[in-house]
Amino acid sequence: MKGAELVEARFGSELVGGVRTAIDDLYANFANTGAQGPVAYASQMIIDHPELDEKSLRADSVVEVRTFYTRLNLSVT
């Protein structure tokens, strides 16, 4: 089961309150490859897997968070 499916199964399709705020914050933290989310993610992945490309990791993380957000049928507020 994908992340978005798990969130919907747990919280329903109507994401409100603290859950919606947390997901919006996640989206904001991965707004672009220079944001804190992709930087932290790539930094940790490089420690664990030094053979990986940091720029690719950052870009991939942005795409994945956007995909997650879109699959929840949310729009940027």
mmCIF file of N, CA, C and O in Angstrom, residues 4-42:
data_model
loop_
_atom_site.group_PDB
_atom_site.id
_atom_site.type_symbol
_atom_site.label_atom_id
_atom_site.label_comp_id
_atom_site.label_asym_id
_atom_site.label_seq_id
_atom_site.Cartn_x
_atom_site.Cartn_y
_atom_site.Cartn_z
ATOM 1 N N ALA A 4 -0.013 7.481 0.453
ATOM 2 C CA ALA A 4 -1.278 8.221 0.372
ATOM 3 C C ALA A 4 -2.456 7.309 0.695
ATOM 4 O O ALA A 4 -3.406 7.728 1.364
ATOM 5 N N GLU A 5 -2.404 6.066 0.243
ATOM 6 C CA GLU A 5 -3.482 5.115 0.539
ATOM 7 C C GLU A 5 -3.553 4.824 2.031
ATOM 8 O O GLU A 5 -4.641 4.695 2.596
ATOM 9 N N LEU A 6 -2.409 4.727 2.673
ATOM 10 C CA LEU A 6 -2.378 4.492 4.111
ATOM 11 C C LEU A 6 -2.972 5.673 4.885
ATOM 12 O O LEU A 6 -3.723 5.489 5.847
ATOM 13 N N VAL A 7 -2.645 6.880 4.455
ATOM 14 C CA VAL A 7 -3.182 8.074 5.116
ATOM 15 C C VAL A 7 -4.698 8.113 4.961
ATOM 16 O O VAL A 7 -5.421 8.369 5.926
ATOM 17 N N GLU A 8 -5.184 7.850 3.742
ATOM 18 C CA GLU A 8 -6.631 7.859 3.526
ATOM 19 C C GLU A 8 -7.331 6.758 4.322
ATOM 20 O O GLU A 8 -8.420 6.966 4.855
ATOM 21 N N ALA A 9 -6.708 5.582 4.401
ATOM 22 C CA ALA A 9 -7.311 4.484 5.165
ATOM 23 C C ALA A 9 -7.404 4.851 6.650
ATOM 24 O O ALA A 9 -8.381 4.512 7.318
ATOM 25 N N ARG A 10 -6.420 5.557 7.147
ATOM 26 C CA ARG A 10 -6.391 5.905 8.567
ATOM 27 C C ARG A 10 -7.262 7.111 8.894
ATOM 28 O O ARG A 10 -7.971 7.150 9.889
ATOM 29 N N PHE A 11 -7.208 8.140 8.034
ATOM 30 C CA PHE A 11 -7.858 9.407 8.350
ATOM 31 C C PHE A 11 -9.058 9.719 7.469
ATOM 32 O O PHE A 11 -9.731 10.720 7.693
ATOM 33 N N GLY A 12 -9.328 8.917 6.464
ATOM 34 C CA GLY A 12 -10.437 9.190 5.555
ATOM 35 C C GLY A 12 -10.037 10.177 4.486
ATOM 36 O O GLY A 12 -8.941 10.735 4.499
ATOM 37 N N SER A 13 -10.924 10.381 3.554
ATOM 38 C CA SER A 13 -10.610 11.277 2.443
ATOM 39 C C SER A 13 -10.719 12.753 2.823
ATOM 40 O O SER A 13 -10.250 13.616 2.095
ATOM 41 N N GLU A 14 -11.341 13.038 3.952
ATOM 42 C CA GLU A 14 -11.468 14.412 4.424
ATOM 43 C C GLU A 14 -10.363 14.708 5.427
ATOM 44 O O GLU A 14 -10.502 14.445 6.616
ATOM 45 N N LEU A 15 -9.266 15.224 4.940
ATOM 46 C CA LEU A 15 -8.136 15.522 5.817
ATOM 47 C C LEU A 15 -8.294 16.943 6.356
ATOM 48 O O LEU A 15 -8.229 17.909 5.606
ATOM 49 N N VAL A 16 -8.504 17.035 7.657
ATOM 50 C CA VAL A 16 -8.725 18.336 8.282
ATOM 51 C C VAL A 16 -7.870 18.459 9.536
ATOM 52 O O VAL A 16 -7.281 17.489 10.001
ATOM 53 N N GLY A 17 -7.852 19.654 10.070
ATOM 54 C CA GLY A 17 -7.190 19.904 11.336
ATOM 55 C C GLY A 17 -5.705 19.640 11.305
ATOM 56 O O GLY A 17 -5.010 19.967 10.351
ATOM 57 N N GLY A 18 -5.219 19.025 12.370
ATOM 58 C CA GLY A 18 -3.793 18.787 12.544
ATOM 59 C C GLY A 18 -3.183 17.897 11.479
ATOM 60 O O GLY A 18 -2.032 18.091 11.097
ATOM 61 N N VAL A 19 -3.958 16.940 10.995
ATOM 62 C CA VAL A 19 -3.440 16.047 9.955
ATOM 63 C C VAL A 19 -3.183 16.838 8.676
ATOM 64 O O VAL A 19 -2.126 16.731 8.056
ATOM 65 N N ARG A 20 -4.146 17.652 8.294
ATOM 66 C CA ARG A 20 -3.978 18.469 7.081
ATOM 67 C C ARG A 20 -2.815 19.443 7.263
ATOM 68 O O ARG A 20 -2.010 19.662 6.354
ATOM 69 N N THR A 21 -2.703 20.037 8.431
ATOM 70 C CA THR A 21 -1.610 20.969 8.701
ATOM 71 C C THR A 21 -0.258 20.275 8.570
ATOM 72 O O THR A 21 0.667 20.819 7.971
ATOM 73 N N ALA A 22 -0.146 19.068 9.102
ATOM 74 C CA ALA A 22 1.107 18.316 9.022
ATOM 75 C C ALA A 22 1.456 17.990 7.570
ATOM 76 O O ALA A 22 2.624 18.094 7.163
ATOM 77 N N ILE A 23 0.461 17.616 6.791
ATOM 78 C CA ILE A 23 0.710 17.289 5.387
ATOM 79 C C ILE A 23 1.060 18.549 4.604
ATOM 80 O O ILE A 23 1.956 18.520 3.745
ATOM 81 N N ASP A 24 0.410 19.658 4.896
ATOM 82 C CA ASP A 24 0.767 20.926 4.256
ATOM 83 C C ASP A 24 2.189 21.343 4.614
ATOM 84 O O ASP A 24 2.938 21.843 3.769
ATOM 85 N N ASP A 25 2.576 21.139 5.875
ATOM 86 C CA ASP A 25 3.942 21.450 6.300
ATOM 87 C C ASP A 25 4.955 20.571 5.577
ATOM 88 O O ASP A 25 6.021 21.052 5.161
ATOM 89 N N LEU A 26 4.636 19.304 5.424
ATOM 90 C CA LEU A 26 5.507 18.399 4.675
ATOM 91 C C LEU A 26 5.701 18.921 3.251
ATOM 92 O O LEU A 26 6.830 19.008 2.754
ATOM 93 N N TYR A 27 4.603 19.278 2.617
ATOM 94 C CA TYR A 27 4.660 19.805 1.244
ATOM 95 C C TYR A 27 5.551 21.050 1.189
ATOM 96 O O TYR A 27 6.408 21.175 0.307
ATOM 97 N N ALA A 28 5.370 21.958 2.133
ATOM 98 C CA ALA A 28 6.164 23.190 2.163
ATOM 99 C C ALA A 28 7.644 22.896 2.384
ATOM 100 O O ALA A 28 8.514 23.552 1.799
ATOM 101 N N ASN A 29 7.941 21.903 3.220
ATOM 102 C CA ASN A 29 9.335 21.560 3.510
ATOM 103 C C ASN A 29 10.039 20.893 2.328
ATOM 104 O O ASN A 29 11.261 20.784 2.323
ATOM 105 N N PHE A 30 9.266 20.450 1.344
ATOM 106 C CA PHE A 30 9.825 19.834 0.140
ATOM 107 C C PHE A 30 9.429 20.643 -1.103
ATOM 108 O O PHE A 30 9.252 20.093 -2.180
ATOM 109 N N ALA A 31 9.299 21.956 -0.959
ATOM 110 C CA ALA A 31 8.830 22.822 -2.044
ATOM 111 C C ALA A 31 9.779 22.857 -3.234
ATOM 112 O O ALA A 31 9.350 22.969 -4.375
ATOM 113 N N ASN A 32 11.065 22.759 -2.975
ATOM 114 C CA ASN A 32 12.054 22.760 -4.047
ATOM 115 C C ASN A 32 13.310 22.051 -3.550
ATOM 116 O O ASN A 32 13.416 21.724 -2.363
ATOM 117 N N THR A 33 14.246 21.819 -4.441
ATOM 118 C CA THR A 33 15.425 21.021 -4.079
ATOM 119 C C THR A 33 16.328 21.692 -3.049
ATOM 120 O O THR A 33 17.146 21.025 -2.432
ATOM 121 N N GLY A 34 16.151 22.988 -2.836
ATOM 122 C CA GLY A 34 16.949 23.685 -1.831
ATOM 123 C C GLY A 34 16.265 23.811 -0.484
ATOM 124 O O GLY A 34 16.855 24.322 0.465
ATOM 125 N N ALA A 35 15.036 23.326 -0.383
ATOM 126 C CA ALA A 35 14.286 23.410 0.874
ATOM 127 C C ALA A 35 14.864 22.439 1.902
ATOM 128 O O ALA A 35 15.601 21.510 1.566
ATOM 129 N N GLN A 36 14.492 22.637 3.154
ATOM 130 C CA GLN A 36 15.084 21.845 4.241
ATOM 131 C C GLN A 36 14.799 20.349 4.130
ATOM 132 O O GLN A 36 15.643 19.528 4.492
ATOM 133 N N GLY A 37 13.633 19.969 3.634
ATOM 134 C CA GLY A 37 13.303 18.550 3.524
ATOM 135 C C GLY A 37 14.221 17.786 2.592
ATOM 136 O O GLY A 37 14.842 16.787 2.999
ATOM 137 N N PRO A 38 14.355 18.212 1.333
ATOM 138 C CA PRO A 38 15.253 17.514 0.422
ATOM 139 C C PRO A 38 16.717 17.551 0.863
ATOM 140 O O PRO A 38 17.447 16.576 0.679
ATOM 141 N N VAL A 39 17.126 18.654 1.460
ATOM 142 C CA VAL A 39 18.510 18.760 1.933
ATOM 143 C C VAL A 39 18.772 17.730 3.030
ATOM 144 O O VAL A 39 19.766 16.998 2.999
ATOM 145 N N ALA A 40 17.870 17.646 4.006
ATOM 146 C CA ALA A 40 18.037 16.686 5.102
ATOM 147 C C ALA A 40 17.958 15.252 4.599
ATOM 148 O O ALA A 40 18.767 14.401 4.994
ATOM 149 N N TYR A 41 16.995 14.985 3.736
ATOM 150 C CA TYR A 41 16.836 13.637 3.184
ATOM 151 C C TYR A 41 18.089 13.213 2.429
ATOM 152 O O TYR A 41 18.638 12.131 2.672
ATOM 153 N N ALA A 42 18.557 14.065 1.529
ATOM 154 C CA ALA A 42 19.740 13.724 0.738
ATOM 155 C C ALA A 42 20.978 13.574 1.609
ATOM 156 O O ALA A 42 21.787 12.666 1.395
#
